[in-house]
């Protein structure tokens, strides 16, 4: 199963801007995120031990990326209150230049990974999918697969997939995870 890019992009924009979904903003209480236990056996085979150099930012990929191009991309997991696709190896990735709410002095936001105060969020967020060898979306939550959490910085070796409307999705091959504090 592969998430259709056009449908996913529409869903991401709905989540980001709250169009039709009740999403708490900064200052509203939500349950804190739980740190994942670590990568699964399959996930360990996808992780790099050393961070690759020369990664592009998410915004640059969105602006300059072309179909089927192999790229290195750096970003932080987030972009909405819930950046995960439940039970699937997919998540949203934001540009490292964006300011998370926990980086704003005295901001009480309980979900800093949603970047709710960031005006350039939509232009700096994209979907990452991790496919099996047979080209299907892996049916394991990305948090369990990779041992990642919100605001973790990741460097992803990926192919760019662009739909007819020009929406970009990263199809990850390998990842390096830099942990958030």
PDB file of C-alpha atoms in Angstrom:
ATOM      1  CA  UNK A   1       0.000   0.000   0.000  1.00  0.00           C
ATOM      2  CA  UNK A   2       1.351   3.391  -0.996  1.00  0.00           C
ATOM      3  CA  UNK A   3      -0.244   6.653   0.082  1.00  0.00           C
ATOM      4  CA  UNK A   4      -1.353   8.656  -2.931  1.00  0.00           C
ATOM      5  CA  UNK A   5       0.706  11.861  -2.897  1.00  0.00           C
ATOM      6  CA  UNK A   6      -2.104  14.207  -3.926  1.00  0.00           C
ATOM      7  CA  UNK A   7      -4.442  12.865  -1.241  1.00  0.00           C
ATOM      8  CA  UNK A   8      -1.692  12.875   1.382  1.00  0.00           C
ATOM      9  CA  UNK A   9      -0.631  16.437   0.560  1.00  0.00           C
ATOM     10  CA  UNK A  10      -4.218  17.596   0.919  1.00  0.00           C
ATOM     11  CA  UNK A  11      -4.444  15.817   4.283  1.00  0.00           C
ATOM     12  CA  UNK A  12      -1.170  17.391   5.458  1.00  0.00           C
ATOM     13  CA  UNK A  13      -2.456  20.864   4.593  1.00  0.00           C
ATOM     14  CA  UNK A  14      -5.700  20.126   6.437  1.00  0.00           C
ATOM     15  CA  UNK A  15      -3.726  19.059   9.492  1.00  0.00           C
ATOM     16  CA  UNK A  16      -1.385  22.038   9.340  1.00  0.00           C
ATOM     17  CA  UNK A  17      -4.079  24.638   8.961  1.00  0.00           C
ATOM     18  CA  UNK A  18      -6.815  22.865  10.914  1.00  0.00           C
ATOM     19  CA  UNK A  19      -9.281  23.032   8.040  1.00  0.00           C
ATOM     20  CA  UNK A  20     -12.027  20.750   9.263  1.00  0.00           C
ATOM     21  CA  UNK A  21     -10.065  19.068  12.051  1.00  0.00           C
ATOM     22  CA  UNK A  22      -9.891  20.237  15.633  1.00  0.00           C
ATOM     23  CA  UNK A  23      -6.196  20.610  16.324  1.00  0.00           C
ATOM     24  CA  UNK A  24      -5.026  22.244  19.527  1.00  0.00           C
ATOM     25  CA  UNK A  25      -2.756  25.207  19.023  1.00  0.00           C
ATOM     26  CA  UNK A  26      -0.059  26.625  21.231  1.00  0.00           C
ATOM     27  CA  UNK A  27      -1.041  26.885  24.849  1.00  0.00           C
ATOM     28  CA  UNK A  28      -3.723  24.186  24.748  1.00  0.00           C
ATOM     29  CA  UNK A  29      -3.092  21.049  26.790  1.00  0.00           C
ATOM     30  CA  UNK A  30      -2.422  17.723  25.078  1.00  0.00           C
ATOM     31  CA  UNK A  31      -0.807  14.507  26.229  1.00  0.00           C
ATOM     32  CA  UNK A  32       3.001  14.651  26.119  1.00  0.00           C
ATOM     33  CA  UNK A  33       4.767  12.458  23.590  1.00  0.00           C
ATOM     34  CA  UNK A  34       6.243   9.177  24.736  1.00  0.00           C
ATOM     35  CA  UNK A  35       9.804   8.406  23.709  1.00  0.00           C
ATOM     36  CA  UNK A  36       9.928   5.325  21.538  1.00  0.00           C
ATOM     37  CA  UNK A  37      11.767   2.222  22.715  1.00  0.00           C
ATOM     38  CA  UNK A  38      14.165   2.026  19.801  1.00  0.00           C
ATOM     39  CA  UNK A  39      14.273   0.693  16.276  1.00  0.00           C
ATOM     40  CA  UNK A  40      12.823  -2.680  15.340  1.00  0.00           C
ATOM     41  CA  UNK A  41      15.005  -5.296  13.653  1.00  0.00           C
ATOM     42  CA  UNK A  42      13.801  -4.126  10.226  1.00  0.00           C
ATOM     43  CA  UNK A  43      14.377  -0.508  11.260  1.00  0.00           C
ATOM     44  CA  UNK A  44      17.965  -1.233  12.274  1.00  0.00           C
ATOM     45  CA  UNK A  45      18.672  -2.292   8.682  1.00  0.00           C
ATOM     46  CA  UNK A  46      17.481   1.143   7.474  1.00  0.00           C
ATOM     47  CA  UNK A  47      19.559   3.241   9.873  1.00  0.00           C
ATOM     48  CA  UNK A  48      22.960   4.705   9.097  1.00  0.00           C
ATOM     49  CA  UNK A  49      25.646   4.747  11.809  1.00  0.00           C
ATOM     50  CA  UNK A  50      27.322   7.907  10.495  1.00  0.00           C
ATOM     51  CA  UNK A  51      25.604  11.114   9.455  1.00  0.00           C
ATOM     52  CA  UNK A  52      26.080  11.748   5.726  1.00  0.00           C
ATOM     53  CA  UNK A  53      27.315  15.202   4.701  1.00  0.00           C
ATOM     54  CA  UNK A  54      25.817  17.518   2.129  1.00  0.00           C
ATOM     55  CA  UNK A  55      22.100  17.141   2.899  1.00  0.00           C
ATOM     56  CA  UNK A  56      19.590  19.620   1.444  1.00  0.00           C
ATOM     57  CA  UNK A  57      16.994  21.317   3.625  1.00  0.00           C
ATOM     58  CA  UNK A  58      13.324  20.383   3.170  1.00  0.00           C
ATOM     59  CA  UNK A  59      12.488  23.790   1.691  1.00  0.00           C
ATOM     60  CA  UNK A  60      15.227  23.418  -0.927  1.00  0.00           C
ATOM     61  CA  UNK A  61      13.947  19.977  -1.920  1.00  0.00           C
ATOM     62  CA  UNK A  62      10.442  21.387  -2.307  1.00  0.00           C
ATOM     63  CA  UNK A  63      11.746  24.254  -4.399  1.00  0.00           C
ATOM     64  CA  UNK A  64      14.415  22.545  -6.514  1.00  0.00           C
ATOM     65  CA  UNK A  65      13.771  18.793  -6.347  1.00  0.00           C
ATOM     66  CA  UNK A  66      12.825  16.889  -9.469  1.00  0.00           C
ATOM     67  CA  UNK A  67      11.132  13.544 -10.102  1.00  0.00           C
ATOM     68  CA  UNK A  68      13.153  10.406  -9.342  1.00  0.00           C
ATOM     69  CA  UNK A  69      16.126  12.415  -8.142  1.00  0.00           C
ATOM     70  CA  UNK A  70      18.151  10.744  -5.400  1.00  0.00           C
ATOM     71  CA  UNK A  71      18.786  13.253  -2.597  1.00  0.00           C
ATOM     72  CA  UNK A  72      20.072  13.631   0.932  1.00  0.00           C
ATOM     73  CA  UNK A  73      17.587  15.650   2.981  1.00  0.00           C
ATOM     74  CA  UNK A  74      17.841  16.975   6.525  1.00  0.00           C
ATOM     75  CA  UNK A  75      14.789  17.902   8.544  1.00  0.00           C
ATOM     76  CA  UNK A  76      12.991  17.558  11.845  1.00  0.00           C
ATOM     77  CA  UNK A  77      10.026  15.300  12.460  1.00  0.00           C
ATOM     78  CA  UNK A  78       6.975  17.462  13.009  1.00  0.00           C
ATOM     79  CA  UNK A  79       4.743  19.921  11.263  1.00  0.00           C
ATOM     80  CA  UNK A  80       1.485  19.087  13.015  1.00  0.00           C
ATOM     81  CA  UNK A  81       0.285  17.976  16.422  1.00  0.00           C
ATOM     82  CA  UNK A  82       0.459  14.380  15.148  1.00  0.00           C
ATOM     83  CA  UNK A  83       3.101  14.048  12.397  1.00  0.00           C
ATOM     84  CA  UNK A  84       2.679  10.254  12.171  1.00  0.00           C
ATOM     85  CA  UNK A  85       0.612   8.016   9.936  1.00  0.00           C
ATOM     86  CA  UNK A  86      -0.727   5.442  12.398  1.00  0.00           C
ATOM     87  CA  UNK A  87       0.576   1.915  11.825  1.00  0.00           C
ATOM     88  CA  UNK A  88       2.502   2.938   8.705  1.00  0.00           C
ATOM     89  CA  UNK A  89       6.117   3.937   8.095  1.00  0.00           C
ATOM     90  CA  UNK A  90       5.367   7.528   7.151  1.00  0.00           C
ATOM     91  CA  UNK A  91       5.709  10.923   8.826  1.00  0.00           C
ATOM     92  CA  UNK A  92       5.993  14.612   8.065  1.00  0.00           C
ATOM     93  CA  UNK A  93       9.359  16.329   7.981  1.00  0.00           C
ATOM     94  CA  UNK A  94       9.998  20.054   8.457  1.00  0.00           C
ATOM     95  CA  UNK A  95      12.869  22.273   7.412  1.00  0.00           C
ATOM     96  CA  UNK A  96      15.579  22.663  10.051  1.00  0.00           C
ATOM     97  CA  UNK A  97      15.308  26.455   9.739  1.00  0.00           C
ATOM     98  CA  UNK A  98      11.830  26.470  11.310  1.00  0.00           C
ATOM     99  CA  UNK A  99      11.525  27.469  14.954  1.00  0.00           C
ATOM    100  CA  UNK A 100       9.784  24.947  17.201  1.00  0.00           C
ATOM    101  CA  UNK A 101       7.694  26.367  20.031  1.00  0.00           C
ATOM    102  CA  UNK A 102      10.103  25.028  22.678  1.00  0.00           C
ATOM    103  CA  UNK A 103      12.807  27.233  21.111  1.00  0.00           C
ATOM    104  CA  UNK A 104      10.769  30.384  21.797  1.00  0.00           C
ATOM    105  CA  UNK A 105      11.550  31.724  25.306  1.00  0.00           C
ATOM    106  CA  UNK A 106       8.668  31.256  27.744  1.00  0.00           C
ATOM    107  CA  UNK A 107       6.369  29.676  25.135  1.00  0.00           C
ATOM    108  CA  UNK A 108       4.107  27.229  27.020  1.00  0.00           C
ATOM    109  CA  UNK A 109       3.140  25.148  23.976  1.00  0.00           C
ATOM    110  CA  UNK A 110       2.825  21.468  24.975  1.00  0.00           C
ATOM    111  CA  UNK A 111       3.333  20.271  21.379  1.00  0.00           C
ATOM    112  CA  UNK A 112       6.378  22.225  20.145  1.00  0.00           C
ATOM    113  CA  UNK A 113       6.817  19.912  17.130  1.00  0.00           C
ATOM    114  CA  UNK A 114       3.642  21.310  15.547  1.00  0.00           C
ATOM    115  CA  UNK A 115       5.482  24.579  14.757  1.00  0.00           C
ATOM    116  CA  UNK A 116       2.145  26.359  15.281  1.00  0.00           C
ATOM    117  CA  UNK A 117       3.790  29.796  15.462  1.00  0.00           C
ATOM    118  CA  UNK A 118       5.734  29.297  12.237  1.00  0.00           C
ATOM    119  CA  UNK A 119       4.221  31.230   9.279  1.00  0.00           C
ATOM    120  CA  UNK A 120       6.237  29.361   6.611  1.00  0.00           C
ATOM    121  CA  UNK A 121       5.262  25.860   7.720  1.00  0.00           C
ATOM    122  CA  UNK A 122       3.352  24.746   4.608  1.00  0.00           C
ATOM    123  CA  UNK A 123       6.217  25.690   2.287  1.00  0.00           C
ATOM    124  CA  UNK A 124       8.703  23.772   4.432  1.00  0.00           C
ATOM    125  CA  UNK A 125       6.982  20.460   5.208  1.00  0.00           C
ATOM    126  CA  UNK A 126       6.843  17.244   3.239  1.00  0.00           C
ATOM    127  CA  UNK A 127       5.861  13.614   3.631  1.00  0.00           C
ATOM    128  CA  UNK A 128       8.396  10.818   4.103  1.00  0.00           C
ATOM    129  CA  UNK A 129       7.421   7.244   3.249  1.00  0.00           C
ATOM    130  CA  UNK A 130       9.440   4.096   3.865  1.00  0.00           C
ATOM    131  CA  UNK A 131       8.684   1.303   1.428  1.00  0.00           C
ATOM    132  CA  UNK A 132       9.429  -2.396   1.584  1.00  0.00           C
ATOM    133  CA  UNK A 133      11.596  -4.116  -1.035  1.00  0.00           C
ATOM    134  CA  UNK A 134       8.435  -4.866  -3.035  1.00  0.00           C
ATOM    135  CA  UNK A 135       7.485  -1.169  -3.176  1.00  0.00           C
ATOM    136  CA  UNK A 136       4.711  -1.237  -0.578  1.00  0.00           C
ATOM    137  CA  UNK A 137       4.476   1.136   2.386  1.00  0.00           C
ATOM    138  CA  UNK A 138       5.791  -0.718   5.442  1.00  0.00           C
ATOM    139  CA  UNK A 139       2.936  -1.472   7.806  1.00  0.00           C
ATOM    140  CA  UNK A 140       4.738  -0.543  11.000  1.00  0.00           C
ATOM    141  CA  UNK A 141       4.534   2.780  12.779  1.00  0.00           C
ATOM    142  CA  UNK A 142       7.648   4.864  11.994  1.00  0.00           C
ATOM    143  CA  UNK A 143       8.226   5.468  15.712  1.00  0.00           C
ATOM    144  CA  UNK A 144       8.523   1.725  16.331  1.00  0.00           C
ATOM    145  CA  UNK A 145      10.320   0.995  13.060  1.00  0.00           C
ATOM    146  CA  UNK A 146      13.038   3.625  13.469  1.00  0.00           C
ATOM    147  CA  UNK A 147      12.933   4.512  17.157  1.00  0.00           C
ATOM    148  CA  UNK A 148      12.221   8.163  16.356  1.00  0.00           C
ATOM    149  CA  UNK A 149      10.172  10.845  18.050  1.00  0.00           C
ATOM    150  CA  UNK A 150       8.864  14.326  17.381  1.00  0.00           C
ATOM    151  CA  UNK A 151      11.599  16.917  16.812  1.00  0.00           C
ATOM    152  CA  UNK A 152      14.276  14.314  16.090  1.00  0.00           C
ATOM    153  CA  UNK A 153      16.501  15.574  13.303  1.00  0.00           C
ATOM    154  CA  UNK A 154      16.966  13.038  10.541  1.00  0.00           C
ATOM    155  CA  UNK A 155      19.129  12.902   7.448  1.00  0.00           C
ATOM    156  CA  UNK A 156      17.393  10.828   4.814  1.00  0.00           C
ATOM    157  CA  UNK A 157      18.764   9.260   1.656  1.00  0.00           C
ATOM    158  CA  UNK A 158      15.677   9.206  -0.539  1.00  0.00           C
ATOM    159  CA  UNK A 159      14.170   9.312  -3.981  1.00  0.00           C
ATOM    160  CA  UNK A 160      11.868  12.194  -4.807  1.00  0.00           C
ATOM    161  CA  UNK A 161       8.413  11.217  -5.960  1.00  0.00           C
ATOM    162  CA  UNK A 162       6.400  14.011  -7.579  1.00  0.00           C
ATOM    163  CA  UNK A 163       2.732  13.687  -8.510  1.00  0.00           C
ATOM    164  CA  UNK A 164       0.958  15.355 -11.455  1.00  0.00           C
ATOM    165  CA  UNK A 165       0.170  18.402  -9.311  1.00  0.00           C
ATOM    166  CA  UNK A 166       3.859  18.810  -8.401  1.00  0.00           C
ATOM    167  CA  UNK A 167       3.508  17.602  -4.793  1.00  0.00           C
ATOM    168  CA  UNK A 168       6.701  16.004  -3.517  1.00  0.00           C
ATOM    169  CA  UNK A 169       7.065  12.954  -1.293  1.00  0.00           C
ATOM    170  CA  UNK A 170      10.356  11.467  -0.142  1.00  0.00           C
ATOM    171  CA  UNK A 171      10.711   7.717  -0.501  1.00  0.00           C
ATOM    172  CA  UNK A 172      13.352   6.947   2.129  1.00  0.00           C
ATOM    173  CA  UNK A 173      16.059   4.359   1.555  1.00  0.00           C
ATOM    174  CA  UNK A 174      18.353   4.978   4.560  1.00  0.00           C
ATOM    175  CA  UNK A 175      18.183   7.326   7.542  1.00  0.00           C
ATOM    176  CA  UNK A 176      20.467   8.792  10.142  1.00  0.00           C
ATOM    177  CA  UNK A 177      18.763   9.923  13.365  1.00  0.00           C
ATOM    178  CA  UNK A 178      20.026  12.793  15.498  1.00  0.00           C
ATOM    179  CA  UNK A 179      18.057  12.691  18.755  1.00  0.00           C
ATOM    180  CA  UNK A 180      16.214  15.694  20.191  1.00  0.00           C
ATOM    181  CA  UNK A 181      16.754  16.449  23.845  1.00  0.00           C
TER     182      UNK A 181
END
